[in-house]
Coordinates of C-alpha atoms in Angstrom, one line a residue:
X57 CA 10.7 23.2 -47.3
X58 CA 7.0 22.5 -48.9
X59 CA 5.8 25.1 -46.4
X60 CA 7.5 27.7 -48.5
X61 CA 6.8 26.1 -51.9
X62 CA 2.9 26.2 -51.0
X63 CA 2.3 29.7 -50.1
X64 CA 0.0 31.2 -52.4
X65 CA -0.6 27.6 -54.3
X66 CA -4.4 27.2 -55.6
X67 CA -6.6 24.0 -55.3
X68 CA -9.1 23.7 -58.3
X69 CA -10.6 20.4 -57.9
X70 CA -12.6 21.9 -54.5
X71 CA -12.7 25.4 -56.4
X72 CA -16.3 26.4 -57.2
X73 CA -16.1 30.6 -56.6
X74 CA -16.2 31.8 -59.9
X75 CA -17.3 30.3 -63.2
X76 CA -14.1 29.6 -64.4
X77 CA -13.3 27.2 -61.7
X78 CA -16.3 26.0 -61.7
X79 CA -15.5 25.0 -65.2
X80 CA -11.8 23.0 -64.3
X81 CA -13.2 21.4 -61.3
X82 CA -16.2 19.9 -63.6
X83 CA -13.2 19.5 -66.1
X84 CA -11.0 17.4 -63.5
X85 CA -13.8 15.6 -62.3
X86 CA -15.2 14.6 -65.7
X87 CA -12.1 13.4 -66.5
X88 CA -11.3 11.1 -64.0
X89 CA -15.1 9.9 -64.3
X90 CA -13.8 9.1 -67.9
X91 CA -10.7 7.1 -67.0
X92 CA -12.7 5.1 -64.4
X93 CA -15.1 4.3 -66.6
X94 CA -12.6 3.4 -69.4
X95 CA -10.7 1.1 -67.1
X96 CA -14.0 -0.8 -65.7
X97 CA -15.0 -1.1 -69.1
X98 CA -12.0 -2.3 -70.6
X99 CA -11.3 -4.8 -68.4
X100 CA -15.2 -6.2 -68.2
X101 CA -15.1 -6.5 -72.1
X102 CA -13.3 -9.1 -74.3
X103 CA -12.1 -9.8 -77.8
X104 CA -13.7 -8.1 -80.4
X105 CA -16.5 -6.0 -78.0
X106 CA -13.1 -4.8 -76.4
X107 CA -11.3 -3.7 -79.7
X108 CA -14.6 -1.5 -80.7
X109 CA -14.7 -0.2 -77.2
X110 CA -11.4 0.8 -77.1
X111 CA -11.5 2.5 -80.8
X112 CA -15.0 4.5 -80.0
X113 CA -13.3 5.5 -77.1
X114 CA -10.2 6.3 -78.6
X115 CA -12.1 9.2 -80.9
X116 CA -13.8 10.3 -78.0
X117 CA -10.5 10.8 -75.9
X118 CA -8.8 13.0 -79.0
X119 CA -12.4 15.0 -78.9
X120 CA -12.6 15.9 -75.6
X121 CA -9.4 16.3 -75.0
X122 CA -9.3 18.9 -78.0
X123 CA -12.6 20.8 -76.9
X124 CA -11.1 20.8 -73.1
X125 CA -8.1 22.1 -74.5
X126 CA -10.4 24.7 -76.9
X127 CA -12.4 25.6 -74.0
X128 CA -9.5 27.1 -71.5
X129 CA -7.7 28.5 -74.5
X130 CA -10.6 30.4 -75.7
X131 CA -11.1 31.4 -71.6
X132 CA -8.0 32.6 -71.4
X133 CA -8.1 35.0 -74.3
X134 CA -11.1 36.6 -73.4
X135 CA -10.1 37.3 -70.2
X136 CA -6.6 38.6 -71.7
X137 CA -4.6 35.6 -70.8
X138 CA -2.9 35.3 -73.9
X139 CA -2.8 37.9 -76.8
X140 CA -3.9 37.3 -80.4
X141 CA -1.0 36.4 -82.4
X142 CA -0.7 33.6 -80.1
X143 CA -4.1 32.7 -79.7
X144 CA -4.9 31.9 -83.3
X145 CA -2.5 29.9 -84.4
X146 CA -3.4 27.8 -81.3
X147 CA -6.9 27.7 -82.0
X148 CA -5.8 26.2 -85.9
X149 CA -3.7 24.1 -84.5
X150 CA -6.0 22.0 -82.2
X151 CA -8.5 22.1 -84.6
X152 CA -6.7 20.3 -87.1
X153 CA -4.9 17.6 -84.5
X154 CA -9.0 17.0 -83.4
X155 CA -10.2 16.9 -87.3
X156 CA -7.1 14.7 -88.2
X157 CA -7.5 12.5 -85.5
X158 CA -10.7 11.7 -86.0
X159 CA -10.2 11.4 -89.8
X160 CA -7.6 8.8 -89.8
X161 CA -9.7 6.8 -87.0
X162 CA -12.4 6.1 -89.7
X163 CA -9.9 6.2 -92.8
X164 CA -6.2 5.1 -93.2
X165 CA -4.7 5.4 -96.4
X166 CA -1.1 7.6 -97.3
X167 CA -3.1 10.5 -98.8
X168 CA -5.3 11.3 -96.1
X169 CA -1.5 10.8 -94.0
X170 CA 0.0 13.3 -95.9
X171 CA -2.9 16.4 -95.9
X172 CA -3.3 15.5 -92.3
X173 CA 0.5 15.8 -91.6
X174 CA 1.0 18.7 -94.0
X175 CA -2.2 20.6 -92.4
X176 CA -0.7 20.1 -88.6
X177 CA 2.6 20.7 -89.6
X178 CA 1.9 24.3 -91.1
X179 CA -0.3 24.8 -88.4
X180 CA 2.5 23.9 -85.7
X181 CA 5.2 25.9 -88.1
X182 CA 3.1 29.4 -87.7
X183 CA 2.7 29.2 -83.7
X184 CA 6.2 29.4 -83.8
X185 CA 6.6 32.0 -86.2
X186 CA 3.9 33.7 -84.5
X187 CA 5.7 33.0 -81.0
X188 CA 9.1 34.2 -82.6
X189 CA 7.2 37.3 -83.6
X190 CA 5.9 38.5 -80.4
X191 CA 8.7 37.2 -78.1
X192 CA 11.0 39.2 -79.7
X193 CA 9.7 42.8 -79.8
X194 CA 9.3 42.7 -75.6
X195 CA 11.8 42.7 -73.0
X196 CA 11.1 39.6 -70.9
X197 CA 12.8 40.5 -67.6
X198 CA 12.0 44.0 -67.7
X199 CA 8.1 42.7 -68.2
X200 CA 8.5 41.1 -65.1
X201 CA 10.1 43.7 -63.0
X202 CA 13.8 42.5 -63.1
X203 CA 16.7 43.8 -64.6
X204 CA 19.8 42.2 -66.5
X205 CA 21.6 42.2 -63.0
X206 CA 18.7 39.9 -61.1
X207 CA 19.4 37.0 -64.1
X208 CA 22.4 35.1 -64.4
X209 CA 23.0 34.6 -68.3
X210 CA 26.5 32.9 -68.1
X211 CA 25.1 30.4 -65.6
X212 CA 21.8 29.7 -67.7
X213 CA 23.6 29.4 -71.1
X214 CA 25.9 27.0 -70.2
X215 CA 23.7 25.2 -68.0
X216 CA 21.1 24.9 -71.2
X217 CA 24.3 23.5 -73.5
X218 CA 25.0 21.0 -71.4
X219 CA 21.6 19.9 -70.4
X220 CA 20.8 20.5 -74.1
X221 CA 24.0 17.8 -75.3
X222 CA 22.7 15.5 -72.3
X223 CA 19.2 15.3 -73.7
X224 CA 20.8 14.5 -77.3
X225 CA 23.1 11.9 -76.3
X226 CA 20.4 9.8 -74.3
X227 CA 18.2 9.9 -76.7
X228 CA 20.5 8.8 -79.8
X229 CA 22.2 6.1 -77.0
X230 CA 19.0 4.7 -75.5
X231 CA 17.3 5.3 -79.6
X232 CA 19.7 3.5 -81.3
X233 CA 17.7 0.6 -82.6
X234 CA 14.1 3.0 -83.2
X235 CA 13.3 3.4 -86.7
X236 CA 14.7 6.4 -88.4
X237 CA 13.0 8.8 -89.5
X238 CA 9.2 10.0 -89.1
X239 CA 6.5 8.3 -90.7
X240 CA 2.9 9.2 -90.8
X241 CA 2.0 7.1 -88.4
X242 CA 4.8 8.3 -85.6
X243 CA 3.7 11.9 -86.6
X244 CA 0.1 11.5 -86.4
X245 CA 0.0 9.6 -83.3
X246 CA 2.5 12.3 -82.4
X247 CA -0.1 14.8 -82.8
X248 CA -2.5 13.2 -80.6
X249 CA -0.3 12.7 -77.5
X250 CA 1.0 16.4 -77.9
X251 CA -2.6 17.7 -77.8
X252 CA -4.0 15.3 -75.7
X253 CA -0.8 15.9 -73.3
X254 CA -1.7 19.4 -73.6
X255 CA -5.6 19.3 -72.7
X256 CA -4.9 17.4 -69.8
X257 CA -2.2 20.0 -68.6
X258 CA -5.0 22.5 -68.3
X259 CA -6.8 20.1 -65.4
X260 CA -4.6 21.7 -62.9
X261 CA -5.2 20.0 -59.4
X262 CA -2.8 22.4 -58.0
X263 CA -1.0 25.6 -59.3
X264 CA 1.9 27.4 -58.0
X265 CA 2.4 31.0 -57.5
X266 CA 4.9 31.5 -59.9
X267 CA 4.3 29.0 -62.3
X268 CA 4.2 25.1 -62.5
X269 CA 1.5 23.2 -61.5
X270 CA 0.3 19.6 -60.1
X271 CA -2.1 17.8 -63.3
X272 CA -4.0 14.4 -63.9
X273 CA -1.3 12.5 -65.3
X274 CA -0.9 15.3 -68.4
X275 CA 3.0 14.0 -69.4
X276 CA 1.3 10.1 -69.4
X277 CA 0.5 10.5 -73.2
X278 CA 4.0 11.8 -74.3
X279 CA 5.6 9.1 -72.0
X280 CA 3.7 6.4 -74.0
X281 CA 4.7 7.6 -77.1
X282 CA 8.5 7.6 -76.3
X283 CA 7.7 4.0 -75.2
X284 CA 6.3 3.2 -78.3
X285 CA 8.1 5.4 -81.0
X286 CA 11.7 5.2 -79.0
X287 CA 13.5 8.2 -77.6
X288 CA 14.4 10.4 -80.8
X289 CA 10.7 11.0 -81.3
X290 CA 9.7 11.1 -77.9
X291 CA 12.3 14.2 -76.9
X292 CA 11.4 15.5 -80.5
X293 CA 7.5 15.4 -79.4
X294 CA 8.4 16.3 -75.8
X295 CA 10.2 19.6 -77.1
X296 CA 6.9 20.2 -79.3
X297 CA 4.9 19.9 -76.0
X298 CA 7.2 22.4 -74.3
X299 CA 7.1 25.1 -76.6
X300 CA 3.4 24.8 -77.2
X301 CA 3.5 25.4 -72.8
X302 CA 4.7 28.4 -73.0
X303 CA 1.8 29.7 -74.6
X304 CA -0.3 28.5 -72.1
X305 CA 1.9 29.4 -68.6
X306 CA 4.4 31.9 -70.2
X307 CA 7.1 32.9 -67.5
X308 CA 10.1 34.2 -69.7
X309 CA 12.3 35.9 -67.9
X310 CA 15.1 35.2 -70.3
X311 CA 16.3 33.5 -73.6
X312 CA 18.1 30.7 -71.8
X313 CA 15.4 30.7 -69.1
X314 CA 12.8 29.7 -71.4
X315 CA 15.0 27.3 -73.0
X316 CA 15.2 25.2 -69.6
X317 CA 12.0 26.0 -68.8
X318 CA 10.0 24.8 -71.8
X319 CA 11.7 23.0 -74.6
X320 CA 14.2 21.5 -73.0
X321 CA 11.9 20.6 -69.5
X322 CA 9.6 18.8 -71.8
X323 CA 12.1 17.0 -74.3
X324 CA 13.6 15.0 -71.4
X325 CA 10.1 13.5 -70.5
X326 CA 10.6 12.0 -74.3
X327 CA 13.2 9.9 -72.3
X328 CA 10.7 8.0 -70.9
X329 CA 10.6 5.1 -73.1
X330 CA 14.9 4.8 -72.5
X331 CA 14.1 1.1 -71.4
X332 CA 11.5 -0.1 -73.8
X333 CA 14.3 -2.1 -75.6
X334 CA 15.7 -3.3 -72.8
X335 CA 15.3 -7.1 -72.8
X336 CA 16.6 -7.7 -69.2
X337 CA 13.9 -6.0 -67.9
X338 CA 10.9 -8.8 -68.1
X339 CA 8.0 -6.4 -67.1
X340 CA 6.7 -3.7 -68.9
X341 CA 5.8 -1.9 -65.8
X342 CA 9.4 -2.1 -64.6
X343 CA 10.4 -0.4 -67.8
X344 CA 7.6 2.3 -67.9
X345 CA 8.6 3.2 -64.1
X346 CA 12.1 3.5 -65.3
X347 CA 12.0 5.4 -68.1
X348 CA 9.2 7.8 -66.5
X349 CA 11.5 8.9 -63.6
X350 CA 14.7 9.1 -65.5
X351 CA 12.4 11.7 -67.2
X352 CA 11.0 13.2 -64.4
X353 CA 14.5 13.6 -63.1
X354 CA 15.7 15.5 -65.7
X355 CA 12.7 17.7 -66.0
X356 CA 13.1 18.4 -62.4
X357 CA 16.8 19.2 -63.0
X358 CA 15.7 21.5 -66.2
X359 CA 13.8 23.8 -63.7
X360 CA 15.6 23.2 -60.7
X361 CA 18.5 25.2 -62.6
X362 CA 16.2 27.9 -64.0
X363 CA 15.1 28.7 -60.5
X364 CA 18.2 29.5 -59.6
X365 CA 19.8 31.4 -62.1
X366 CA 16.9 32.9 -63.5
X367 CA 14.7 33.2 -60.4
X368 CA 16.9 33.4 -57.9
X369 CA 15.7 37.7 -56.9
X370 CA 12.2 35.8 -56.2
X371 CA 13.4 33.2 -53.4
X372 CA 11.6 33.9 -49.8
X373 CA 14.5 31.7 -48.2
X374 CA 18.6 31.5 -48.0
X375 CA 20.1 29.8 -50.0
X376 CA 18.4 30.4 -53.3
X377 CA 19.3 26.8 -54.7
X378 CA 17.2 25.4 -51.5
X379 CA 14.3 27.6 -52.4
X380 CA 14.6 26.1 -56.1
X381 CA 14.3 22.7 -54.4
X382 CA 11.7 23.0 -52.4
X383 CA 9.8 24.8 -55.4
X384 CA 9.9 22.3 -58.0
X385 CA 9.4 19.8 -55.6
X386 CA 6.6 20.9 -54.5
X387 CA 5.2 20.5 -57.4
X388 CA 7.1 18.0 -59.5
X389 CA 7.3 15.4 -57.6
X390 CA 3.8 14.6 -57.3
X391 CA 3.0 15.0 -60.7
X392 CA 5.4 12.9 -61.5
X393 CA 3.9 10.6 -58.8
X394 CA 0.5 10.7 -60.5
X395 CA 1.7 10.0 -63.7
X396 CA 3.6 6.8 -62.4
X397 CA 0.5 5.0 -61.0
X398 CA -1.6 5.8 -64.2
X399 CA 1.2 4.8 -65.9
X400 CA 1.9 1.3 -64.1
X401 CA -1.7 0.4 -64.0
X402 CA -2.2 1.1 -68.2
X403 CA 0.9 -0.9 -68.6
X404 CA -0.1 -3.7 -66.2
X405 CA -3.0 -4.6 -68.7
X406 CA -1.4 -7.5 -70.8
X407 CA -3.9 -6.3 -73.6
X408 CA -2.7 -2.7 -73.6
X409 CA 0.9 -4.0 -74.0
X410 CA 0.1 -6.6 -76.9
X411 CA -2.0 -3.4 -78.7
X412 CA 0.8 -1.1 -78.8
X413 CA 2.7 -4.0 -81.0
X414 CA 0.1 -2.9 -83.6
X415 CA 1.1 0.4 -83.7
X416 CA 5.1 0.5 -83.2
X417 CA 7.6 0.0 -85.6
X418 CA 8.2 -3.5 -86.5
X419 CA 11.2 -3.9 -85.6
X420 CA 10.3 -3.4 -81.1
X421 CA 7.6 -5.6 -82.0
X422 CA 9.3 -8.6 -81.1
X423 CA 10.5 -6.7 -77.5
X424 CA 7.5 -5.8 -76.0
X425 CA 5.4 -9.0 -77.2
X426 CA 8.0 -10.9 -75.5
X427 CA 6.8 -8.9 -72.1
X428 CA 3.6 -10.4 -72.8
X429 CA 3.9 -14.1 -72.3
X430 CA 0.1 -14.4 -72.0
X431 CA -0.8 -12.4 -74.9
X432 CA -1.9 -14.2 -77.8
X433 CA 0.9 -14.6 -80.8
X434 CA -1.3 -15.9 -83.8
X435 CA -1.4 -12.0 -84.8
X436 CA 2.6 -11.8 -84.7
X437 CA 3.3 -15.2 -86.4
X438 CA 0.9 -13.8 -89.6
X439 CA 2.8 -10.9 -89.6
X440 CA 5.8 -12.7 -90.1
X441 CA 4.2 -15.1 -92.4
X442 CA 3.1 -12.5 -94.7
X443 CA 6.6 -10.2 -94.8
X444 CA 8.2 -13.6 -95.8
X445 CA 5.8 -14.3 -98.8
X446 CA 6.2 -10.7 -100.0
X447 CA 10.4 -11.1 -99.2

């Protein structure tokens, strides 16, 4: 079945023929260089020398992630790949997630919060008026060479509604004890996993030849924020993500189509933090591997029914639903691969695990500390100390 799935399928990290390879394979490689280098580092240094470490790297991830991300954009509208109306609003957006970002690493206090929010917010709200715009003046599936006949609307409508309703009821089910209600601090650190998610997605190890592509972990940023945040957010911010795809690697055949295909894809990777909560699960690993391929699942699902009802004229091979298989597997399952070890060897750091407790809500403090029985529990016991003196 891959055999099918790989025709036609480009390798970048090898790919040095034309200067724009040349650029992703420096990309992919760079970045990896970085996450090595991170991971020595952090694990070399202690106490305080750690905590600066892992802050100066922090602003230096949301930078280069937001110039990688700036880089292919801008590529890809010189060379036509996306049109203006598209392109700009982009370009703001980024911008402002990198300005933010770095902003609120050096400063924290609600004003700064709320310009930053407001700023990315209006930002996000005009690339999708700008989307909305452009999207609906064309004819997607005559665009692409098909006709109403070659897509099956009933079949992709109802399968969206009830993938859609899925999504919703997992996330309120498995979300039930997450904070309600955004904050700045779930929205800004939002922000930063969308775009970093985003940048990432760019470093394409493998691309298929009709969309979809094999990344360095790109989804691992989103996934930790579910973990963190809870599942609302997470398949609030995954659906963000998704949308903000198709103006990278638009394929929109359809309405419905690019419903499963984008938006809804992407919201069920905000799954991944389902088993945060979970207290009979000791390891944090455990619950990260969980979570991720419950996600992964259902973002293989989202495509695997898009591919048939929506590309179904395209298959090479009998029967269409088999070709969808093959596809997305080809494709989705070792991405989803990648992202699992990166995402059992952050979460296997006993340091990493106790940090997030400083950034989650208060009340999943208590859960994931208690997956950290090495970890040290003066901070937590302050905490405590000091909500009871204020009480």
């Amino acid at each position: 079945m891959y055999h099918f799935s790989l025709l036609g399928t480009t390798w970048y990290p090898f790919l040095f023929d034309s200067v724009p390879n040349i650029l992703r394979s420096v990309a992919i490689w760079l970045t990896v260089a970085m996450l090595i280098t991170f991971l020595i580092c952090f694990f070399a240094l202690h106490g305080e020398r750690r905590k600066k470490f892992s802050k100066i790297f922090g602003i230096i991830a949301i930078v280069y992630a937001c110039a990688v991300g700036l880089l292919f954009l801008i590529r890809e509208f010189i060379e036509g790949g996306i049109e203006p109306i598209l392109f700009y609003p982009l370009l703001v957006l980024i911008v402002a997630i990198a300005v933010s970002g770095t902003l609120l690493a050096f400063v924290r206090n609600k004003m700064l919060y709320i310009i930053t929010a407001s700023v990315c917010g209006a930002a996000l709200i005009a690339c999708f008026v700008c989307m909305g715009v452009h999207f609906a003046s064309n004819e997607a599936a005559a665009n692409n060479g098909l006709t109403n006949e070659d897509v099956n609307t009933l079949g992709l409508y109802l399968s969206a509604l009830l993938l859609i309703a899925a999504i919703i009821f997992a996330a309120f089910f498995f979300g039930r004890k997450d904070k309600k209600g955004f904050d700045t601090r779930s929205i800004t650190f939002a922000a930063v996993c969308i775009a970093m998610s985003f940048a990432l997605s760019y470093l394409k190890i493998v691309e298929m030849p009709q969309g979809g592509s094999i990344t360095i972990a790109s989804l691992l940023p989103l996934m930790i924020y579910s973990y963190m945040f809870g599942t609302k957010k997470g398949v609030f911010a995954g659906m963000i993500y998704g949308i903000l795809q198709a103006f990278q690697d638009t394929y929109i055949l359809h309405p419905a189509q690019f419903l499963l295909d984008y938006p809804v894809a992407f919201a069920g990777i905000g799954l991944a933090g389902m088993f945060a909560r979970y207290d009979r699960l000791k390891y944090p690993q455990v619950k990260f591997a969980l979570g991720a391929v419950t996600a992964g699942l259902v973002r293989f699902l989202s495509h695997f029914i898009s591919g048939i009802f929506a590309f179904g004229t395209f298959a090479t091979i009998d029967p269409v639903w088999l070709y969808s298989l093959s596809y997305q597997a080809a494709y989705l399952l070792p991405d989803l691969a990648i992202t699992l070890v990166a995402g059992i060897l952050v979460f296997s750091s006993k340091t990493f695990v106790h940090e997030l407790t400083r950034y989650s809500p208060a009340q999943t403090t208590k859960n994931i500390s208690e997956s950290v029985p090495q970890a040290d529990g003066n901070e937590d016991s302050d905490i405590l100390k000091s909500q009871e003196q204020t009480k």
